[in-house]
Coordinates of N, CA and C in Angstrom, one line a residue:
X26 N 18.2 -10.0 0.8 CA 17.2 -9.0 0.8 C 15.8 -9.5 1.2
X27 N 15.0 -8.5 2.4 CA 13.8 -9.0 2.7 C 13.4 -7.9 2.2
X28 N 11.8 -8.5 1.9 CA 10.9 -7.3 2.0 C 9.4 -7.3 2.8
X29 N 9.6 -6.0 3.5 CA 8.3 -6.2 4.6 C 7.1 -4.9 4.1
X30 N 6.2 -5.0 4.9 CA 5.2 -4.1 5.0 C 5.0 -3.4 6.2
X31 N 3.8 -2.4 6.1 CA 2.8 -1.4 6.6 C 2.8 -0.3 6.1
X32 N 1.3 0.2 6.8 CA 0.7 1.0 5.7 C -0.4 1.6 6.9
X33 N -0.7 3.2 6.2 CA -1.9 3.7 7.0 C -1.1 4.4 8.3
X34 N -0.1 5.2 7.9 CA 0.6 5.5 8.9 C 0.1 7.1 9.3
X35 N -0.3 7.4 8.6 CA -1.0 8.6 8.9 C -0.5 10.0 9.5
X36 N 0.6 9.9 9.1 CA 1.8 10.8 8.9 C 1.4 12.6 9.5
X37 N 2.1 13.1 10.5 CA 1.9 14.6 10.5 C 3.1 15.0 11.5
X38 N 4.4 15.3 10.9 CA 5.4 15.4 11.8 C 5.0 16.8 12.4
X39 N 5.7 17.6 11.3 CA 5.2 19.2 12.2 C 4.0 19.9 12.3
X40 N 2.7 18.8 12.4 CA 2.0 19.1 12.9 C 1.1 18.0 13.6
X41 N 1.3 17.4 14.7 CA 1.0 16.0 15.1 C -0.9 16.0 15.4
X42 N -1.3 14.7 14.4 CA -2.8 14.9 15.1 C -3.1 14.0 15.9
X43 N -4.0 13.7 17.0 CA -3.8 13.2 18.1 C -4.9 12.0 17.7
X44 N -4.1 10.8 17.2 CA -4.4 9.8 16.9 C -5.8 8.6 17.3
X45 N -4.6 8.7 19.0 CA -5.3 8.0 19.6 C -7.0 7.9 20.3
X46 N -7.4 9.1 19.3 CA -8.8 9.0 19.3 C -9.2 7.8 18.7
X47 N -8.9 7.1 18.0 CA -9.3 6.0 16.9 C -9.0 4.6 18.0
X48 N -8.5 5.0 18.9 CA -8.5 3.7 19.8 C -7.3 3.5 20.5
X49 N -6.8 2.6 21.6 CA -5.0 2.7 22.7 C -4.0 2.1 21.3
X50 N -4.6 1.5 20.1 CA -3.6 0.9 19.5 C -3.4 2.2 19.5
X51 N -3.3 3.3 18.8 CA -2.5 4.6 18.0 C -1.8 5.4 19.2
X52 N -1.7 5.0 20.5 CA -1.0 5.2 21.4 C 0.6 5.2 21.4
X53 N 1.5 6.3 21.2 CA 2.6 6.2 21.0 C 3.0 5.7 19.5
X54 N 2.1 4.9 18.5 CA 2.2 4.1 17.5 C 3.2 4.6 16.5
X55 N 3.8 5.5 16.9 CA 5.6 6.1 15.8 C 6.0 4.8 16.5
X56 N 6.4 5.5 18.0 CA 7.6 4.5 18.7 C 7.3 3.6 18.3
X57 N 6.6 3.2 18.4 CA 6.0 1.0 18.1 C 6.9 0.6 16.8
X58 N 6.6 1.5 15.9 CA 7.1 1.2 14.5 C 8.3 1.4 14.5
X59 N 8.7 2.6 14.8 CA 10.0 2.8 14.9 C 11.1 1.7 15.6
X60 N 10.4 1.3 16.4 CA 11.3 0.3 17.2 C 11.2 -1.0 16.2
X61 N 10.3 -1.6 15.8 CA 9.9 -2.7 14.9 C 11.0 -2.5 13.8
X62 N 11.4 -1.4 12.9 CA 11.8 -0.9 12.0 C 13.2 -1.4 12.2
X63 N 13.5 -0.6 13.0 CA 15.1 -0.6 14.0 C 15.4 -1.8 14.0
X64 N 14.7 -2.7 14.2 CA 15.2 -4.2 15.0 C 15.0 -5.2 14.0
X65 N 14.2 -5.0 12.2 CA 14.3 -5.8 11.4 C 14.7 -5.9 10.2
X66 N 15.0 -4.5 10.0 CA 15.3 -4.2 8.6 C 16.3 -3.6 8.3
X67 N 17.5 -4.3 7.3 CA 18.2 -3.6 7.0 C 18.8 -2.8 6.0
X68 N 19.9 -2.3 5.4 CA 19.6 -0.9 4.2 C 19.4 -2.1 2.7
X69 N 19.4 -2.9 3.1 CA 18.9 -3.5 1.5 C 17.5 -4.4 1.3
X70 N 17.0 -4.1 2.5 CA 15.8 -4.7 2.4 C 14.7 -3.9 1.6
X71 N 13.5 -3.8 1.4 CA 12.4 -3.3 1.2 C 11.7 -3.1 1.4
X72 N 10.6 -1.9 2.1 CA 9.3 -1.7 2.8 C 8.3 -1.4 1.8
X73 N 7.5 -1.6 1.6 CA 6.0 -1.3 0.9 C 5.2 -0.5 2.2
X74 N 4.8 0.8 1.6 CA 4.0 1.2 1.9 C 2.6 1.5 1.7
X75 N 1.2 0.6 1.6 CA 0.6 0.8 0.9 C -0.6 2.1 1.0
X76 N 0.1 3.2 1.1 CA -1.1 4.3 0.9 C -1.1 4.6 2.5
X77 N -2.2 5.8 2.7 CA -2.3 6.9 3.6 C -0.7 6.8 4.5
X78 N -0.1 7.6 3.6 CA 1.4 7.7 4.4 C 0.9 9.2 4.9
X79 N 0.3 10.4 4.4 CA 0.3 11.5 5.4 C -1.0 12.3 5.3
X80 N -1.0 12.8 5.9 CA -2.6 13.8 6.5 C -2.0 15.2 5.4
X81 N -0.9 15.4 4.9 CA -0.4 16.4 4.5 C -1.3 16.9 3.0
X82 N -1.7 18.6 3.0 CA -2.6 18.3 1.9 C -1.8 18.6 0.7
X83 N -0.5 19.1 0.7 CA -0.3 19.6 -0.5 C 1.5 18.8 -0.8
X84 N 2.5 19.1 -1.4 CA 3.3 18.7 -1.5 C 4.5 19.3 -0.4
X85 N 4.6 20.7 -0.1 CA 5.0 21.6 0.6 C 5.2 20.9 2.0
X86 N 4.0 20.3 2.5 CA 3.3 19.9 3.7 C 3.8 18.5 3.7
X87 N 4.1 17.7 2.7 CA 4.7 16.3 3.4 C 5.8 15.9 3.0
X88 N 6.9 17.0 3.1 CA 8.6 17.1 3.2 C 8.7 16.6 4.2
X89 N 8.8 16.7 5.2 CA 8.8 16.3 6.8 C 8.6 15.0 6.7
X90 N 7.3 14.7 6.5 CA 6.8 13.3 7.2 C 7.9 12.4 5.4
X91 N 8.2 12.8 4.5 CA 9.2 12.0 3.5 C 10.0 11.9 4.0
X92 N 10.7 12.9 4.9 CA 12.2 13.0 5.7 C 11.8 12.1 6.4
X93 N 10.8 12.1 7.4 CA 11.1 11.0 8.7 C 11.5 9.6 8.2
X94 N 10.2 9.4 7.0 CA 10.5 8.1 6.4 C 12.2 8.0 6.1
X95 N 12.4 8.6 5.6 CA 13.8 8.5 4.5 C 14.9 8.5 5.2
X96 N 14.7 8.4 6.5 CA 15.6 8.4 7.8 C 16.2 6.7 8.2
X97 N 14.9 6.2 8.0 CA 15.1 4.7 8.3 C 15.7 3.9 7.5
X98 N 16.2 2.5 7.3 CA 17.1 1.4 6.8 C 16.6 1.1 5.8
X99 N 17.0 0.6 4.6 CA 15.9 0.2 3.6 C 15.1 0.9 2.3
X100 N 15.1 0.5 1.5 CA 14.2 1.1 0.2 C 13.0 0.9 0.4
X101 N 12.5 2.4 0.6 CA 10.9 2.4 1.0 C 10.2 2.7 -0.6
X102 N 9.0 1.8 -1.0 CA 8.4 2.1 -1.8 C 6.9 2.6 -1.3
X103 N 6.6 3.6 -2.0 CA 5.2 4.1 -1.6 C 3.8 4.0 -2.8
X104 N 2.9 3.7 -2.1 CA 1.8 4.2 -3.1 C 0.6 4.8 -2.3
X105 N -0.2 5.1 -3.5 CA -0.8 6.4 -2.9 C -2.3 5.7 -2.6
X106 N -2.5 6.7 -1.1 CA -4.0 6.1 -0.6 C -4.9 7.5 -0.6
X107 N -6.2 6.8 0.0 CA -7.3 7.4 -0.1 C -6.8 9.1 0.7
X108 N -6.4 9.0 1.3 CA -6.1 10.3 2.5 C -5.0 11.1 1.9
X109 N -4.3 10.8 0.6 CA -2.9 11.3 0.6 C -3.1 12.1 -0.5
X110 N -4.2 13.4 -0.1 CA -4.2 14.7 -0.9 C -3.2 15.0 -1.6
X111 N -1.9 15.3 -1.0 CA -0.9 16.0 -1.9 C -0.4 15.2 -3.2
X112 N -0.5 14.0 -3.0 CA 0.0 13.3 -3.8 C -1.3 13.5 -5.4
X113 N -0.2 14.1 -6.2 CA -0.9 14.4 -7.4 C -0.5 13.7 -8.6
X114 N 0.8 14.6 -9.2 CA 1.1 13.9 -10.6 C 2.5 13.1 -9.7
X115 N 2.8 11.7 -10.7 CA 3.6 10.8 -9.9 C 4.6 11.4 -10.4
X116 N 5.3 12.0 -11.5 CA 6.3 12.9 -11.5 C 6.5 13.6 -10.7
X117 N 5.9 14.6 -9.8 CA 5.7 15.5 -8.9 C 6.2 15.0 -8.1
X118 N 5.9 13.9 -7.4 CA 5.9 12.9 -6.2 C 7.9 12.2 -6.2
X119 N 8.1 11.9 -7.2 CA 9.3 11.1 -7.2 C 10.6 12.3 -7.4
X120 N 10.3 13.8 -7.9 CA 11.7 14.7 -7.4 C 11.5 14.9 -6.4
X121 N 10.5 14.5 -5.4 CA 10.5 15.2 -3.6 C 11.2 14.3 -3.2
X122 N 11.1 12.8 -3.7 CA 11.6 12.0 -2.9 C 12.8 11.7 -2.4
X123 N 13.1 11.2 -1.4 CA 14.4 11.7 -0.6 C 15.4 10.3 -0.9
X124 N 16.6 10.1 -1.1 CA 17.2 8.8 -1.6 C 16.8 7.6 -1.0
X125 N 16.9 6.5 -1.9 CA 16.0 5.1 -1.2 C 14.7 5.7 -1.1
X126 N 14.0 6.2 -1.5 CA 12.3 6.1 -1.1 C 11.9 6.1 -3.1
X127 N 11.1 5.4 -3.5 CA 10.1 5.2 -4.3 C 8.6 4.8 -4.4
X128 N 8.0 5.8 -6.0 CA 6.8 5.2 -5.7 C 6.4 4.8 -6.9
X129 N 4.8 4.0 -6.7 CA 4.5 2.9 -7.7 C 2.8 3.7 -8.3
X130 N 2.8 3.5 -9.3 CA 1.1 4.4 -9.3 C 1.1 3.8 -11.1
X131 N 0.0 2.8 -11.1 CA 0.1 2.2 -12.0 C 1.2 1.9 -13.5
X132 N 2.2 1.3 -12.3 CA 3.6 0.8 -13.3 C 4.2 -0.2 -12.2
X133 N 5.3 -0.5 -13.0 CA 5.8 -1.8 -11.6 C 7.7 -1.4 -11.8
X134 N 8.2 -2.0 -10.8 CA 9.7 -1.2 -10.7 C 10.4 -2.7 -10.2
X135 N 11.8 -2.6 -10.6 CA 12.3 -4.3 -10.3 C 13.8 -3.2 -9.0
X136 N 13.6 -4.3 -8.1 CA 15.0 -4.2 -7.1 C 15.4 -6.2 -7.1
X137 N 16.5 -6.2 -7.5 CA 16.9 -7.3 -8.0 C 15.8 -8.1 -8.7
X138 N 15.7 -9.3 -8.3 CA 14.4 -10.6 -8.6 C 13.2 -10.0 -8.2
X139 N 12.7 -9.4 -7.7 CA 11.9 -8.7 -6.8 C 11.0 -7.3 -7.4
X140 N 9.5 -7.9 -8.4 CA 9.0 -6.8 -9.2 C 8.1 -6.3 -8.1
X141 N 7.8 -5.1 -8.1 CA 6.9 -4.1 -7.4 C 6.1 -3.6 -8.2
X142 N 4.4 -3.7 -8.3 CA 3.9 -2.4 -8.7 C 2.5 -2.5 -7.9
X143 N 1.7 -1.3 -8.3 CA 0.6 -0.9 -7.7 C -0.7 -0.1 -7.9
X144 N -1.4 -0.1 -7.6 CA -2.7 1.1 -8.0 C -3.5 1.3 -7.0
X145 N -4.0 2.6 -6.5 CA -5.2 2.4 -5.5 C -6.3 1.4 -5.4
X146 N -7.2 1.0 -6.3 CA -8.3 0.7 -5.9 C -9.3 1.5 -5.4
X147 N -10.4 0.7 -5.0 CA -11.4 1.1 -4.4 C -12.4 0.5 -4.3
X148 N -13.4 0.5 -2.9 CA -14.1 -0.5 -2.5 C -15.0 -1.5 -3.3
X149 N -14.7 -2.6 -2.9 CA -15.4 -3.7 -3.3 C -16.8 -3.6 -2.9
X150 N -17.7 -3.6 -3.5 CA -18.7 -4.1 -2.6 C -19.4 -5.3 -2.3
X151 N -20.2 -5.0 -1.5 CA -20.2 -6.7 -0.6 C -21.4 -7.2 -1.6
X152 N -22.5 -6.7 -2.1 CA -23.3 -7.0 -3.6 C -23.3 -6.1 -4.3
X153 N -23.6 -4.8 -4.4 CA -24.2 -3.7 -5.3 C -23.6 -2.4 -4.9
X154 N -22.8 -2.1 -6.2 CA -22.5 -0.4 -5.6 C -23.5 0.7 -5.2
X155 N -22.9 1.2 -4.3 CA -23.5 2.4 -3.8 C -24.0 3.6 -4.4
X156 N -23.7 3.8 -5.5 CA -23.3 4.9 -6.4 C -23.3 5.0 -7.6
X157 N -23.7 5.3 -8.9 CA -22.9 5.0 -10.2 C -21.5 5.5 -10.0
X158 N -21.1 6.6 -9.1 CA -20.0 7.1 -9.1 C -19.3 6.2 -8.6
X159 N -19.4 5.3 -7.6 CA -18.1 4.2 -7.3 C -18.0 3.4 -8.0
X160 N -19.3 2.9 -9.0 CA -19.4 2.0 -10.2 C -17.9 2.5 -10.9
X161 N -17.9 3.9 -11.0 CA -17.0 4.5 -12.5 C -15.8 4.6 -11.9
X162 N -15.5 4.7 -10.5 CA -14.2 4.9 -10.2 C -13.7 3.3 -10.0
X163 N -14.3 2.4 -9.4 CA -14.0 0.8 -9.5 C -13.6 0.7 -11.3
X164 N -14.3 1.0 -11.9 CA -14.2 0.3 -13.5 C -12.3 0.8 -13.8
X165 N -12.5 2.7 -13.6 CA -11.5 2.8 -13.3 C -9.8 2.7 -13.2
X166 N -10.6 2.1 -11.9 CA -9.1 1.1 -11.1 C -9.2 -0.2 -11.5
X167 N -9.8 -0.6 -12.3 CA -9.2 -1.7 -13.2 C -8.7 -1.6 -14.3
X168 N -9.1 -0.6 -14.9 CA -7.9 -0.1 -16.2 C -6.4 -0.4 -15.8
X169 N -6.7 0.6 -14.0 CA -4.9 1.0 -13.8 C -4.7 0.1 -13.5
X170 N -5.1 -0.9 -12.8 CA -4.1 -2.2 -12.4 C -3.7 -2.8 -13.5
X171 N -4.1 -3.0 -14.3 CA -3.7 -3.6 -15.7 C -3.1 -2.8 -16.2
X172 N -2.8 -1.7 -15.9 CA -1.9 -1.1 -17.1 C -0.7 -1.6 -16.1
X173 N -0.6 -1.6 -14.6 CA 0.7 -2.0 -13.8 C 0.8 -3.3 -14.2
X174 N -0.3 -4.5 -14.2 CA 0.2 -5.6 -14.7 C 0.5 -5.7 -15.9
X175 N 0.5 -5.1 -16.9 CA 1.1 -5.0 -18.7 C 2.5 -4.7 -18.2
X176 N 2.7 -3.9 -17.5 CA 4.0 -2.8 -17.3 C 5.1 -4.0 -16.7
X177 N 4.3 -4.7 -15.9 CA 5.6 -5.6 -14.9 C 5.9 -7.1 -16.3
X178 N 4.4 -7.3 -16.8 CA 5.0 -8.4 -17.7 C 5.3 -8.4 -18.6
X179 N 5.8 -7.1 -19.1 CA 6.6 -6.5 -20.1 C 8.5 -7.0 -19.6
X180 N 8.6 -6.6 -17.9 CA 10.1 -6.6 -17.9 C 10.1 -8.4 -16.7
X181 N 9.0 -9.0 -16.7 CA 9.2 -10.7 -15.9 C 10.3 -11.0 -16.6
X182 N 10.8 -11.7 -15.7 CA 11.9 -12.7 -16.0 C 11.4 -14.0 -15.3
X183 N 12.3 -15.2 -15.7 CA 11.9 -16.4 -15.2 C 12.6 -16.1 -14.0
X184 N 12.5 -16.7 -12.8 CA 12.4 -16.8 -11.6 C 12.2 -14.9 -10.7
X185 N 11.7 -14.2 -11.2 CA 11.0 -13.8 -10.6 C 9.9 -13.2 -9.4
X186 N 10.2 -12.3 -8.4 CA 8.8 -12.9 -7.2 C 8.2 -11.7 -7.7
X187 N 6.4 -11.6 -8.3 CA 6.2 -10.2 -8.1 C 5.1 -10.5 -6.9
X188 N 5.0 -8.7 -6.5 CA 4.8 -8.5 -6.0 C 3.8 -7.0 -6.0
X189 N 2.4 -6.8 -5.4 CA 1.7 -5.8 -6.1 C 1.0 -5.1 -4.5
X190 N 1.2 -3.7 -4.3 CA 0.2 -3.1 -3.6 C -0.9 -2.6 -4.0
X191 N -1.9 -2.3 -3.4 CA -3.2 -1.8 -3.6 C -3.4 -1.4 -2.2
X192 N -4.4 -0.1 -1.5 CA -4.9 0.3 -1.1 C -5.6 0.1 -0.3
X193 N -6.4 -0.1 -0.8 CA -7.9 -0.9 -1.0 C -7.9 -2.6 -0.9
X194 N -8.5 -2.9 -0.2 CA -8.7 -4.4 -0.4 C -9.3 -4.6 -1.5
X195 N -8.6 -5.9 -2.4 CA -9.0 -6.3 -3.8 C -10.2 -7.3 -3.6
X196 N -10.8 -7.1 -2.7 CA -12.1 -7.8 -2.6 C -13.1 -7.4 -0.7
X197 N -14.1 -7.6 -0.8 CA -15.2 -7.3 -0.1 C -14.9 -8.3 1.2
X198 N -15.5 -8.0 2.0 CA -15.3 -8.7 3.1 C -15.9 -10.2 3.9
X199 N -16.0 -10.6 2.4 CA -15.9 -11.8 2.5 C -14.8 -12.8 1.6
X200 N -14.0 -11.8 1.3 CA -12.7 -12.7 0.5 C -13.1 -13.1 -0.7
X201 N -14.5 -12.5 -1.1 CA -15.2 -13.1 -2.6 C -14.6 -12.6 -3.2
X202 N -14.0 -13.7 -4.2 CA -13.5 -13.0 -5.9 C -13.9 -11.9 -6.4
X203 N -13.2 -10.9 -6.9 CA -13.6 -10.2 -8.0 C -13.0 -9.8 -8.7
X204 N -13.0 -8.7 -9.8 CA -12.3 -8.5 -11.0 C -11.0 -8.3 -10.8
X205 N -10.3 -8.0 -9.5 CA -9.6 -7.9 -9.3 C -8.0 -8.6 -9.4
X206 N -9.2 -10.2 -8.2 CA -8.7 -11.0 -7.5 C -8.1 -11.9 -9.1
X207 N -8.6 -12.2 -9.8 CA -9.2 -12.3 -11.2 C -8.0 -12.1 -12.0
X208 N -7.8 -10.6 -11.7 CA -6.2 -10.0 -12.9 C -5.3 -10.8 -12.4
X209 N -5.1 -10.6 -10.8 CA -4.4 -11.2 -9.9 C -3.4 -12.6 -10.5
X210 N -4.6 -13.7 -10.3 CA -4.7 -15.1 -11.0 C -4.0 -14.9 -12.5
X211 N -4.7 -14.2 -13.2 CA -4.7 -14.3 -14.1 C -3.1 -13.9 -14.7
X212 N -2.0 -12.7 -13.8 CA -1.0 -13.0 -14.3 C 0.1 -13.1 -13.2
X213 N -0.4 -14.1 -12.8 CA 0.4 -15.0 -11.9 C 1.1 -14.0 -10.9
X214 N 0.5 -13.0 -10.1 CA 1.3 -12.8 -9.2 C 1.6 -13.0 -8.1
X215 N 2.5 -13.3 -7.4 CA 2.8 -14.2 -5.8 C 2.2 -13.1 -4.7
X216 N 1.8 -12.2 -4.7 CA 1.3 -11.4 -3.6 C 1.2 -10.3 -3.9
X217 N -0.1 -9.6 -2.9 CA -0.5 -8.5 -3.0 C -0.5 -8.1 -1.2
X218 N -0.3 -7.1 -1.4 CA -0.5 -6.2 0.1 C -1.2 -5.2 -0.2
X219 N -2.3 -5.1 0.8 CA -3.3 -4.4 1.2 C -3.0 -3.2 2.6
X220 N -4.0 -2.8 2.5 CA -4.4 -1.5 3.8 C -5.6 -1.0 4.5
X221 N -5.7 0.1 4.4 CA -7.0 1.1 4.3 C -8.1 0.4 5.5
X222 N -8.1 -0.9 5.8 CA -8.3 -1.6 7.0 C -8.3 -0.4 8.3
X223 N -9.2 -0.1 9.4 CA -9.2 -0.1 11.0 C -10.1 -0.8 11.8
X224 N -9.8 -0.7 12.7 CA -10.4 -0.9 14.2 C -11.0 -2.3 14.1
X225 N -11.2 -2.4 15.6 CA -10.7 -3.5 16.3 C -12.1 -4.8 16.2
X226 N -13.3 -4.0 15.5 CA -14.3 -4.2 15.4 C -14.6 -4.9 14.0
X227 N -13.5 -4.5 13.6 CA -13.7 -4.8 11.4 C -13.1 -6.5 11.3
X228 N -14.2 -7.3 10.5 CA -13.8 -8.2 10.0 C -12.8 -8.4 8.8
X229 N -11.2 -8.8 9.9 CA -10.2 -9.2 9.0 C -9.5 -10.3 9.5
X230 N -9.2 -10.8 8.0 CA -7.5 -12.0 8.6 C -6.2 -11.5 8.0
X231 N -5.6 -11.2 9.1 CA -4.0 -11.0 8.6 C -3.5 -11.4 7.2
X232 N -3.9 -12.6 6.6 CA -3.6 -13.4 5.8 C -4.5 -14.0 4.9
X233 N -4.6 -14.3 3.7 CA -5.7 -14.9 2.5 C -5.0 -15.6 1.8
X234 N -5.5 -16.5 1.2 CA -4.8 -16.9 -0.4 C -6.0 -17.5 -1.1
X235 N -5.9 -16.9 -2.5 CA -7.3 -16.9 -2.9 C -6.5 -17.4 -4.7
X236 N -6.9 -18.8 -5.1 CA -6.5 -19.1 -6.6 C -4.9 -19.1 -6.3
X237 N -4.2 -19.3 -5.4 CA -2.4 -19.3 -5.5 C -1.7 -18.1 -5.1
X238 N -2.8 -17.1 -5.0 CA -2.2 -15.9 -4.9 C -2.0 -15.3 -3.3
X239 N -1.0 -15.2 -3.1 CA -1.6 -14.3 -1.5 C -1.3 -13.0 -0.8
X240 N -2.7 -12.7 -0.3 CA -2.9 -11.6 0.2 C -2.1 -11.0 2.0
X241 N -1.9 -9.8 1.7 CA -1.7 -9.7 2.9 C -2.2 -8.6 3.4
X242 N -2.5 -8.0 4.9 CA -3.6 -7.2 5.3 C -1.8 -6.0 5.6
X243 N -2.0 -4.5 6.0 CA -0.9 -4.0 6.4 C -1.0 -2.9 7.1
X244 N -2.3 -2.3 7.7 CA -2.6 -1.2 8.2 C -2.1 -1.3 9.9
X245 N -1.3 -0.7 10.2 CA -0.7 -0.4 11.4 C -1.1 -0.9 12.6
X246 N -2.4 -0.2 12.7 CA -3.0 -0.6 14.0 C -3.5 -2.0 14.0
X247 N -4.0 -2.9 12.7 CA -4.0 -4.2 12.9 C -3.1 -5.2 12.5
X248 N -2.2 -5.0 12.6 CA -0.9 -5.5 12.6 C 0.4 -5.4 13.9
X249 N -0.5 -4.6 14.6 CA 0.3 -4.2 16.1 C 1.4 -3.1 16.1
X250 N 1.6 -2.7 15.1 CA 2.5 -1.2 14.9 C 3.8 -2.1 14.8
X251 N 3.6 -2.8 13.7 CA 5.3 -3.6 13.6 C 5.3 -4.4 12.3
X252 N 6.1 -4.4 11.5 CA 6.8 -4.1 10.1 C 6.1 -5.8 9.7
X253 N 5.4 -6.3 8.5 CA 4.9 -7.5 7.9 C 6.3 -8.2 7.7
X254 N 6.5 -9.0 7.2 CA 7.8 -9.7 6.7 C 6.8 -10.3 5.8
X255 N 7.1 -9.8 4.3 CA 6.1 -10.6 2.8 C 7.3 -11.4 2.8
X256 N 8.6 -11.1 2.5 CA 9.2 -12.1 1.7 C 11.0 -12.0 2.6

């Protein structure tokens, strides 16, 4: 069993939005994936999706783009991003879901050795929030990640790999620690995958490790429209 990533897919089957305004990566960038998908993964592997899987605003509206997903090889896990209006109560979310597809929204889920969990987040900043309002939604999304990490070290086993998505990069763009990176350390988990990342101008590295722990970047277009291989 492998498990790979991407994320930021930006989903709109029956109603396609014309992407490639955002730059030539979003050019064709189904096929890209689609073909990557085809040629690495097979029905027991694992995909993480971290967040903006569709432009769909309600639940009605992203049947389609769950079917496309639920088409390909593999146990897709989802969590939910900044863009993914319909996605409401996580009950709601998991009777749409189409067989092999799951999602994570502060809890964690085991496929063999292999724990999964996740929470949005939301922006780090680079010194001082913007807002008291992003102050309160960061504070937050540290409750929920912790309630995901109580949740997974409730069912760890010894030789376990976990593994955690977020959204949101768990730190600012300088790779500086924070409360986050922090829980991270703090209960030992082997990797996190990230998203919410674009264009070709934004300071990223595919890759981090920060205290033992490592990061991984997963948003489509910088990743080249082709599936991560975490593990």
């Amino acid at each position: 069993m492998k498990v790979y990533a991407i994320s930021d897919l930006h989903l709109s089957i029956n109603n396609p939005k014309p992407m490639d305004i955002f730059g030539e990566v979003w050019n064709n960038y189904l096929e890209d994936i689609e073909a990557s998908w085809s040629k690495t993964v097979n029905d027991d592997d694992i995909v993480l999706i971290a967040g903006d899987i569709s432009w769909a605003m309600n639940l009605d509206g992203v049947v389609p783009d769950l079917e496309y997903l639920g088409g390909f090889k593999g146990k897709k896990v989802l969590l939910r991003g900044n863009h993914d209006y319909w996605w409401h109560s996580i009950s709601a979310v998991r009777k749409l879901l189409p067989e092999n597809m799951y999602a994570v929204q502060n809890d964690c889920i085991r496929f063999n050795n292999v724990l999964i969990g996740g929470s949005r987040l939301w922006t780090t900043p680079e010194k001082d929030f913007a807002t008291a309002e992003d102050k309160k939604i960061y504070d937050r999304e540290l409750i929920r990640i912790k309630l995901s990490l109580d949740s997974m070290k409730k069912i760890r086993k010894e030789g376990d790999v976990v593994i955690f998505m977020t959204h949101f990069p768990p730190f600012n763009s300088r790779l500086a620690k924070s409360p986050f990176t922090e829980l991270f350390t703090k209960y030992k988990v082997d990797c996190v995958v990230y998203g919410h990342l674009h264009g070709k101008g934004i300071r990223v590295v595919p890759t981090a490790e920060i205290d033992g722990v490592k990061y991984v970047l997963s948003s489509c277009d910088l990743v080249d429209n082709t599936l991560v291989e975490i593990l």
